[in-house]
PDB file of C-alpha atoms in Angstrom:
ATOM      1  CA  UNK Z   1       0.000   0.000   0.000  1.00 78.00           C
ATOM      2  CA  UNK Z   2       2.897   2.508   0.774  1.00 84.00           C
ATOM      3  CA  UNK Z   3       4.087   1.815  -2.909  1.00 87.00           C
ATOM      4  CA  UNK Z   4       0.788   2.069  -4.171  1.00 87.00           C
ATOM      5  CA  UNK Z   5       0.576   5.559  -2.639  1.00 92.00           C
ATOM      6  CA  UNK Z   6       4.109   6.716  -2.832  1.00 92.00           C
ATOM      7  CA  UNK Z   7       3.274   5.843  -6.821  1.00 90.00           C
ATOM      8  CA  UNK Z   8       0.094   7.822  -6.896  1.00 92.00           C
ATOM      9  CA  UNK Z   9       1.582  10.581  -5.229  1.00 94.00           C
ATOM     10  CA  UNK Z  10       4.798  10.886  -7.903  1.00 93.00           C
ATOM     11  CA  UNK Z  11       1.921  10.878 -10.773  1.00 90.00           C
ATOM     12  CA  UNK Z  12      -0.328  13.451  -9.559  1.00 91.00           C
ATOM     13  CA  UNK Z  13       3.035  15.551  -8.068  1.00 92.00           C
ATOM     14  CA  UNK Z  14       3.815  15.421 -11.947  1.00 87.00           C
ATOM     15  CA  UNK Z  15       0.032  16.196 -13.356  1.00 81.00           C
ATOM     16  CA  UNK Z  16      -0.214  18.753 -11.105  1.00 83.00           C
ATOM     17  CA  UNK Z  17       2.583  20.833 -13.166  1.00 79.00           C
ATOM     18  CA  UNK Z  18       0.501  21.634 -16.399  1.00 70.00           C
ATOM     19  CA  UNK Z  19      -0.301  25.270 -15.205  1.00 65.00           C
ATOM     20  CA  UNK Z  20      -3.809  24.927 -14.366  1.00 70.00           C
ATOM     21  CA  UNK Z  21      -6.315  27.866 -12.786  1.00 71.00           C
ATOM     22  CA  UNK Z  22      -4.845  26.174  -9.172  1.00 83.00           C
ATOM     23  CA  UNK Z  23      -1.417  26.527  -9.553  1.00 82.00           C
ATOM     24  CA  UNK Z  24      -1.723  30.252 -10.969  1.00 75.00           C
ATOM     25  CA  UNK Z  25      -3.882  31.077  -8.391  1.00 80.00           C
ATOM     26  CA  UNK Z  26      -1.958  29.924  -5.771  1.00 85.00           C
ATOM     27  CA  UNK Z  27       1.571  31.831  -7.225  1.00 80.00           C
ATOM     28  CA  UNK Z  28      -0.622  35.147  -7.672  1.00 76.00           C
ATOM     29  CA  UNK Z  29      -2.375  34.589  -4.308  1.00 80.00           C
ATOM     30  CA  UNK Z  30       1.125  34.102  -2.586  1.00 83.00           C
ATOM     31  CA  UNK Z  31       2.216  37.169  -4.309  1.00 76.00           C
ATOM     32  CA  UNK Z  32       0.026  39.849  -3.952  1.00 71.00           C
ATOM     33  CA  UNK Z  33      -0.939  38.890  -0.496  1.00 79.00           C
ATOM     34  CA  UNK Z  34       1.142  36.203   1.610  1.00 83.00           C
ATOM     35  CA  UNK Z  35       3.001  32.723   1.780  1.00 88.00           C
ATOM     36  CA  UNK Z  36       0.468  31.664   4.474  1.00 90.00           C
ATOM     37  CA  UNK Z  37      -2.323  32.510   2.214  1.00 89.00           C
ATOM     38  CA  UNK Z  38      -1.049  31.064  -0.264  1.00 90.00           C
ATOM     39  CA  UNK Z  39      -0.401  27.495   1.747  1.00 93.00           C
ATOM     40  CA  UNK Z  40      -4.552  27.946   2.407  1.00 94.00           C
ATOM     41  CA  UNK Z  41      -5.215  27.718  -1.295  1.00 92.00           C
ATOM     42  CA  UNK Z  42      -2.963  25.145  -2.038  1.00 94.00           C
ATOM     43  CA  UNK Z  43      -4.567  22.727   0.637  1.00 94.00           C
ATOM     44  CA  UNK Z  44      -8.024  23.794  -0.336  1.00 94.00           C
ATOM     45  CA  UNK Z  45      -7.188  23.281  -4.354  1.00 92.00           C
ATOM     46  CA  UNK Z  46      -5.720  19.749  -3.363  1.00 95.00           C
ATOM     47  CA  UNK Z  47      -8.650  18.380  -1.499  1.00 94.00           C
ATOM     48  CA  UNK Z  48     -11.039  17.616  -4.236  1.00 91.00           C
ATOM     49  CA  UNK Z  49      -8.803  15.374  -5.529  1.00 92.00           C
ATOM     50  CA  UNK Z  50      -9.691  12.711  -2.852  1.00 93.00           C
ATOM     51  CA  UNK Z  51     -13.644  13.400  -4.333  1.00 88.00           C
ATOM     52  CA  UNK Z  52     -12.399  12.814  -7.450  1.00 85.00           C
ATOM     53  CA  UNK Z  53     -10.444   9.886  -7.442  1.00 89.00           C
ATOM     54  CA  UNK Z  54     -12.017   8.291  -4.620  1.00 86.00           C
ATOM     55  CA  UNK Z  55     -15.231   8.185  -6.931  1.00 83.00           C
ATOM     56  CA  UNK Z  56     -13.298   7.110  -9.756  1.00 80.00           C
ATOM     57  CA  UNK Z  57     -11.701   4.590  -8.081  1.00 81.00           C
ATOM     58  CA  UNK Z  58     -14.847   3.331  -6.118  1.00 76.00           C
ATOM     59  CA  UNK Z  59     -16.644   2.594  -9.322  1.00 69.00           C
ATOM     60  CA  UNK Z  60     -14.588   1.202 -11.259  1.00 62.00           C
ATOM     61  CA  UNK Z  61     -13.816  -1.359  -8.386  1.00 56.00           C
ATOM     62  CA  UNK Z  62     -17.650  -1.770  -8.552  1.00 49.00           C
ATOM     63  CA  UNK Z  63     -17.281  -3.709 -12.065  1.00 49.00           C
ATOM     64  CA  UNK Z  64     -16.563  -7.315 -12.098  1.00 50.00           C
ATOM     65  CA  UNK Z  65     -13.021  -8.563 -12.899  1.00 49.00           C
ATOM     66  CA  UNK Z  66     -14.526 -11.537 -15.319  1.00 48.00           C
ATOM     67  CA  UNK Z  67     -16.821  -9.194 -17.559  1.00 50.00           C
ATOM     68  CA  UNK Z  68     -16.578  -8.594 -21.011  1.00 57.00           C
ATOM     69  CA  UNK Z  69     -15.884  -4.649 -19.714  1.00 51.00           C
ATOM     70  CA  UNK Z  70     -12.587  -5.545 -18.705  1.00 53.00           C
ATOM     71  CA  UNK Z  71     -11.505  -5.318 -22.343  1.00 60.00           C
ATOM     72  CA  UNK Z  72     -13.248  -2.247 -23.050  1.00 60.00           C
ATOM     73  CA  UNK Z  73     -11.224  -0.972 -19.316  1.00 54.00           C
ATOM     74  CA  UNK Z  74      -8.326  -2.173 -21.183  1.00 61.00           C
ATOM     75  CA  UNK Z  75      -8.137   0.097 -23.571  1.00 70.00           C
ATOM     76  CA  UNK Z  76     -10.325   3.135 -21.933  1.00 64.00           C
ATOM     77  CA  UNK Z  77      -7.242   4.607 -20.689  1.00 63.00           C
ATOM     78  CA  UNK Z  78      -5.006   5.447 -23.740  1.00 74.00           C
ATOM     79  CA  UNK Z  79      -7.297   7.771 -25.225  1.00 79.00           C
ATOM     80  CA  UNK Z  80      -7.515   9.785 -21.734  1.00 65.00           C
ATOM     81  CA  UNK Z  81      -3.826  10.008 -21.386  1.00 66.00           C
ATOM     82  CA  UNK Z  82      -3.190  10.482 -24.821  1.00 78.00           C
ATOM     83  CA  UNK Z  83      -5.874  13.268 -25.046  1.00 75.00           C
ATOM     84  CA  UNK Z  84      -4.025  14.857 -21.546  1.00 61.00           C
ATOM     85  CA  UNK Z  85      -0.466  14.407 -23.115  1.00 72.00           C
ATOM     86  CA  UNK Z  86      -1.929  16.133 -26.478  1.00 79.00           C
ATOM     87  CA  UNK Z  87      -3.386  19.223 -24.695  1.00 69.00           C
ATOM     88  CA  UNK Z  88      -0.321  19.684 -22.478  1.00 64.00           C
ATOM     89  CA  UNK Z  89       1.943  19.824 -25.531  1.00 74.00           C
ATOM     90  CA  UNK Z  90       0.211  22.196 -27.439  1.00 74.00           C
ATOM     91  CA  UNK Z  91      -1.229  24.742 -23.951  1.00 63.00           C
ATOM     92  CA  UNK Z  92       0.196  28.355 -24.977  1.00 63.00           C
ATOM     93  CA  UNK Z  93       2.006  30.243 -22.239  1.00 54.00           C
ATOM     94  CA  UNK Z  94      -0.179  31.821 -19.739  1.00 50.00           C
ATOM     95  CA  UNK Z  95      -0.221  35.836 -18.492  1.00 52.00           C
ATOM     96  CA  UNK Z  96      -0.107  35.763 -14.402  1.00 52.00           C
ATOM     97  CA  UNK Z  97      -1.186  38.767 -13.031  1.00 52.00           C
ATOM     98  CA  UNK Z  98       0.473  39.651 -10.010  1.00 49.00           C
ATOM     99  CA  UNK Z  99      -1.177  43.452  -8.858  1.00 48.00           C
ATOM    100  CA  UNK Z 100      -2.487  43.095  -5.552  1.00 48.00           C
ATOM    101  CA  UNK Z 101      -6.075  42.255  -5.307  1.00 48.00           C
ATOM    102  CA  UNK Z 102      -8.726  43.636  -2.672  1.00 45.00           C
ATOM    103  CA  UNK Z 103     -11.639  41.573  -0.971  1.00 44.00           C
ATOM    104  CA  UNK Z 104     -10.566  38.593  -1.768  1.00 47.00           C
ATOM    105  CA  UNK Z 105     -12.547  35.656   0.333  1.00 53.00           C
ATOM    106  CA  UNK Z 106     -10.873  32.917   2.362  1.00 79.00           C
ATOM    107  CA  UNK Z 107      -7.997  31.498  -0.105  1.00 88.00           C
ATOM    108  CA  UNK Z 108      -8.899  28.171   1.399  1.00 92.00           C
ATOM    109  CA  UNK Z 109     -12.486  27.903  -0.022  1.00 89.00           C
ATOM    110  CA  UNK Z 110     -11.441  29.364  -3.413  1.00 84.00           C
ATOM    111  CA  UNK Z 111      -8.844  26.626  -3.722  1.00 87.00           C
ATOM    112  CA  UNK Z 112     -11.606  24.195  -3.477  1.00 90.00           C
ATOM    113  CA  UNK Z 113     -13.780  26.312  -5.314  1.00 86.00           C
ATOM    114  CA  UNK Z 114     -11.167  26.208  -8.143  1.00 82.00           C
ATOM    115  CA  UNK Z 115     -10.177  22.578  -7.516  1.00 85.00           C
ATOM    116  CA  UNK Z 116     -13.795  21.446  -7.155  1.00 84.00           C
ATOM    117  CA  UNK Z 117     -14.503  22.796 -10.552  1.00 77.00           C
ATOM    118  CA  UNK Z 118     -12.330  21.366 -12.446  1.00 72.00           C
ATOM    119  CA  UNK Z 119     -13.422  18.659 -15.145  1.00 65.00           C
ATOM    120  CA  UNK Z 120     -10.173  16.887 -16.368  1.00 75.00           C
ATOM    121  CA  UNK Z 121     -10.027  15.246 -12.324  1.00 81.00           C
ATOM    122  CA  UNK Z 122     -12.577  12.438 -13.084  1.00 78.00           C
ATOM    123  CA  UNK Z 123     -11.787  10.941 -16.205  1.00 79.00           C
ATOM    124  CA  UNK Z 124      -8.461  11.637 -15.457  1.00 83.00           C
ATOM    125  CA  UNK Z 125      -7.966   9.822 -12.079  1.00 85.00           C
ATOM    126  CA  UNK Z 126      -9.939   6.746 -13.790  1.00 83.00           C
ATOM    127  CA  UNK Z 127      -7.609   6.485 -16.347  1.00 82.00           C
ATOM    128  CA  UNK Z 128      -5.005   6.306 -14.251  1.00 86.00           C
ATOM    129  CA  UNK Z 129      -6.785   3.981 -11.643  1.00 84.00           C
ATOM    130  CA  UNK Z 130      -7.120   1.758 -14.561  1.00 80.00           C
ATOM    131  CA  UNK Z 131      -3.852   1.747 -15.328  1.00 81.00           C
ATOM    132  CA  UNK Z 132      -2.224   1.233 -11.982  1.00 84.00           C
ATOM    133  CA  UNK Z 133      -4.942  -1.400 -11.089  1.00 80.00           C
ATOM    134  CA  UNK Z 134      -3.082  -3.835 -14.098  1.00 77.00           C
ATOM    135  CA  UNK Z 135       0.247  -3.030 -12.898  1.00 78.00           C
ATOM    136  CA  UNK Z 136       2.462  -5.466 -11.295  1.00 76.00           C
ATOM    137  CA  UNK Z 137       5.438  -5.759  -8.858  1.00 76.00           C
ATOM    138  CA  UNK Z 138       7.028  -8.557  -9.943  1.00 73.00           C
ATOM    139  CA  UNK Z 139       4.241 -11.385  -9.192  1.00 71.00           C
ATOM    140  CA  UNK Z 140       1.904  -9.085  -7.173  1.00 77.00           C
ATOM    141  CA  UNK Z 141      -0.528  -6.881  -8.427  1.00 76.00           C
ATOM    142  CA  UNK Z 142       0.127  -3.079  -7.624  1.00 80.00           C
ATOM    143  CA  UNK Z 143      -3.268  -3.094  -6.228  1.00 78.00           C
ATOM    144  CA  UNK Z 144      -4.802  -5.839  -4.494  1.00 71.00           C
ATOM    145  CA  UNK Z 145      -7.847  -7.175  -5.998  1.00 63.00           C
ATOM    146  CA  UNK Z 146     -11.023  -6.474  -4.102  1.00 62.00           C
ATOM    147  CA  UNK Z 147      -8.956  -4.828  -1.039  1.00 66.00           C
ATOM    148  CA  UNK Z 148     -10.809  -1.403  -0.671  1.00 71.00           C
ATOM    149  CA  UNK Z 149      -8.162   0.011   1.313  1.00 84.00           C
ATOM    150  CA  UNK Z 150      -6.489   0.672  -1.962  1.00 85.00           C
ATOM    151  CA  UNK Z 151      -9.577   2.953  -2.927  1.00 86.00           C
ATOM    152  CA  UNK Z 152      -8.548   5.040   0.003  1.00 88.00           C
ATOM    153  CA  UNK Z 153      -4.507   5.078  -0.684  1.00 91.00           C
ATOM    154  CA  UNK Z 154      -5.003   5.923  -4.172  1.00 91.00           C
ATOM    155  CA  UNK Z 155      -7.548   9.129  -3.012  1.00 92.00           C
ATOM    156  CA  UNK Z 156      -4.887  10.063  -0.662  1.00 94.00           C
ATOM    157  CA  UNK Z 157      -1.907   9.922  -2.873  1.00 93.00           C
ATOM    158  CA  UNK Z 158      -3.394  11.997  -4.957  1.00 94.00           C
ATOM    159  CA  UNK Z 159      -3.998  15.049  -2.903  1.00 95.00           C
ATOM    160  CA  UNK Z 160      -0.924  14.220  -1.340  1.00 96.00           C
ATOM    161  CA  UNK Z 161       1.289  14.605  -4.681  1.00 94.00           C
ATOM    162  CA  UNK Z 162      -1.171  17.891  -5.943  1.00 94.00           C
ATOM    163  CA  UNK Z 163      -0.495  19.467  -2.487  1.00 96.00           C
ATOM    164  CA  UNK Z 164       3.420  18.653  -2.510  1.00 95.00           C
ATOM    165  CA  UNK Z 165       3.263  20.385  -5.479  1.00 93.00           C
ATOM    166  CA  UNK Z 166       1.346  23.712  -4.343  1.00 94.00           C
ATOM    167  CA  UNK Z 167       3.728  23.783  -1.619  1.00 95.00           C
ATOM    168  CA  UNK Z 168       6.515  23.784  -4.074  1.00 92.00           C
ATOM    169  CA  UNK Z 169       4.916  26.689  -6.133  1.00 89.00           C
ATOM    170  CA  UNK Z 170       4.095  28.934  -3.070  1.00 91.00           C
ATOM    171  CA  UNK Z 171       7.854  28.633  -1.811  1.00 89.00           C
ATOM    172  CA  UNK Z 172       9.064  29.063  -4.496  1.00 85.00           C
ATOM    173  CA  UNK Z 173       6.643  32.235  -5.502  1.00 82.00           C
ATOM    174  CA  UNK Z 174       7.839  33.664  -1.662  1.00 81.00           C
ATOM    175  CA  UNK Z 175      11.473  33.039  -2.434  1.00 79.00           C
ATOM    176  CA  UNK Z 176      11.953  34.070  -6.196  1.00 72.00           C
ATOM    177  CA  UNK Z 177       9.070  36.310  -7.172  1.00 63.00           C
ATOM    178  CA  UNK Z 178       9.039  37.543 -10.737  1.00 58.00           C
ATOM    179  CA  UNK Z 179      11.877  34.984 -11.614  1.00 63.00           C
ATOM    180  CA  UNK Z 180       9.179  32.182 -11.334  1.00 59.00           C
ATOM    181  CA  UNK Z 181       6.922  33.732 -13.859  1.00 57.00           C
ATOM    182  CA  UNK Z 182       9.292  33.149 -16.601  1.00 59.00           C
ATOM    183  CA  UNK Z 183      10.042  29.315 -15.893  1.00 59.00           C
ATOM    184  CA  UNK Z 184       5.504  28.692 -15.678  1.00 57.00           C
ATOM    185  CA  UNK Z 185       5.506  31.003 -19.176  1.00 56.00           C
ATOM    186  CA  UNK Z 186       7.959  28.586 -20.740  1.00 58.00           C
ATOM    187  CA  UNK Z 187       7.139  25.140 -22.666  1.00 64.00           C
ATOM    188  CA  UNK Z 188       9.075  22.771 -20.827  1.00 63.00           C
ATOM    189  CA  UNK Z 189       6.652  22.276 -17.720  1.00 59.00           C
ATOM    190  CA  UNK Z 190       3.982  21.662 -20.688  1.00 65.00           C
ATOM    191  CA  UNK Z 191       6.454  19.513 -22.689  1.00 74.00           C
ATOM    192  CA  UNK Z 192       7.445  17.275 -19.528  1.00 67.00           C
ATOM    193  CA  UNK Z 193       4.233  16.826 -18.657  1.00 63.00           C
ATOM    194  CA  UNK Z 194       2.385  15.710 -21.928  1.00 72.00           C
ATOM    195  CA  UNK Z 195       5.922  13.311 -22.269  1.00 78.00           C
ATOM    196  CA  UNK Z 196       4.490  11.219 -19.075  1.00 71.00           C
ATOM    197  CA  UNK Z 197       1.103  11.319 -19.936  1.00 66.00           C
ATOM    198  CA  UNK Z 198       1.389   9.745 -23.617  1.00 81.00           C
ATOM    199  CA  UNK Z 199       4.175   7.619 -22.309  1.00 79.00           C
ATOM    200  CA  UNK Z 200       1.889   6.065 -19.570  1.00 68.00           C
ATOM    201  CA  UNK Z 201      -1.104   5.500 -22.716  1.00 75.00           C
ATOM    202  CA  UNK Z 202       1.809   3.695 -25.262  1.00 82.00           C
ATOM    203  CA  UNK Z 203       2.766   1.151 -21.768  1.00 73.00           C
ATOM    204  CA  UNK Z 204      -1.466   1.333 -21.410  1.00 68.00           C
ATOM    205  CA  UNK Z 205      -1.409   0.318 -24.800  1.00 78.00           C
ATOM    206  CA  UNK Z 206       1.680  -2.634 -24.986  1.00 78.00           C
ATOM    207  CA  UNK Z 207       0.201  -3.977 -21.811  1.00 67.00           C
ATOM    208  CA  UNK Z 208      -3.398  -4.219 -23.731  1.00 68.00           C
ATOM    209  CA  UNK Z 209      -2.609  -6.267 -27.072  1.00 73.00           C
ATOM    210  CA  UNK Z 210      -0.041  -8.614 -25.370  1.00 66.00           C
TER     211      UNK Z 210
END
């Protein structure tokens, strides 16, 4: 299980690095008012990620393992992460705004407002569910058959890599300012990330036809 969620939390650590409406609203928040706001948002964008991927992972463990939908699950995947990989590659730099805002509400609540609202979490945490749940460590599967414990790791990991990753981007907001802006305006956080993604649907897809 520790694998299982030290796994999860590597993947959505490295999701979470496409600049989404989270991460720029947690370097802007962290600019224009504090680190410690900043920290709010990030644990309040990361939450809905348990939602997320605890319902994707509950249903899908809902489905029997001898059904004719295992096949279609087989496949279901590569189109997801190919379609994330895709979109990551071709994103065009972003404009953060950094002038200081007034009245803004709780940063905690709009991080889960923001995180909450976001529609790539649910196809994209089954995908990956999917995909880990065919994976194996040498002669064990990554995760257990039938063991809903997993359900629960897998939830956790990911708002455990997305908030690792927050963290990251409000420290390093606090420590380097304006330098950040010009490393989330270039290609390479879009390039890495779309790399993993459309690497993890051609393994989805080897794994499928052999």
């Amino acid at each position: 299980m520790l694998l299982l969620f030290l796994i999860v939390s590597v993947i959505s650590f490295a999701g979470s690095m496409h600049p989404g409406t989270v991460n720029l609203a947690v370097v802007q928040t962290t600019l224009s008012q504090s680190r410690r706001a900043g920290l709010w948002l990030a644990l309040g964008g990361s939450l809905p990620e348990i939602g997320y991927s605890g319902l994707a992972a509950g249903g899908l463990m809902l489905i029997p393992a001898q059904s004719t939908w295992t096949v279609v699950l087989a496949y279901a995947p590569i189109p997801v992460l190919l379609g994330a990989g895709l979109a990551a590659f071709r994103q065009k730099p972003v404009v953060l705004s950094v002038a200081p805002t007034n009245g803004v509400s709780l940063p905690f609540w709009k991080g889960i407002a923001l995180g909450a609202t976001n529609p790539q979490l649910l196809p994209f945490w089954s995908a990956v569910w999917l995909y880990l749940s065919q994976a194996t460590i040498g002669s064990h599967m990554l995760v257990p058959a039938g063991q809903f414990t997993s359900q629960w790791v897998f939830a956790l990991g990911t708002a455990a890599g997305a908030f690792g990753l927050l963290v990251v981007l409000v420290w390093l907001a606090d420590w380097q300012r304006h330098r950040l802006l010009r490393y989330l305006n270039g290609p390479w956080i879009n390039r890495l990330t779309g790399g993993l993604f459309i690497g993890m649907a051609i393994w989805q897809l080897v794994q499928a036809v052999m």
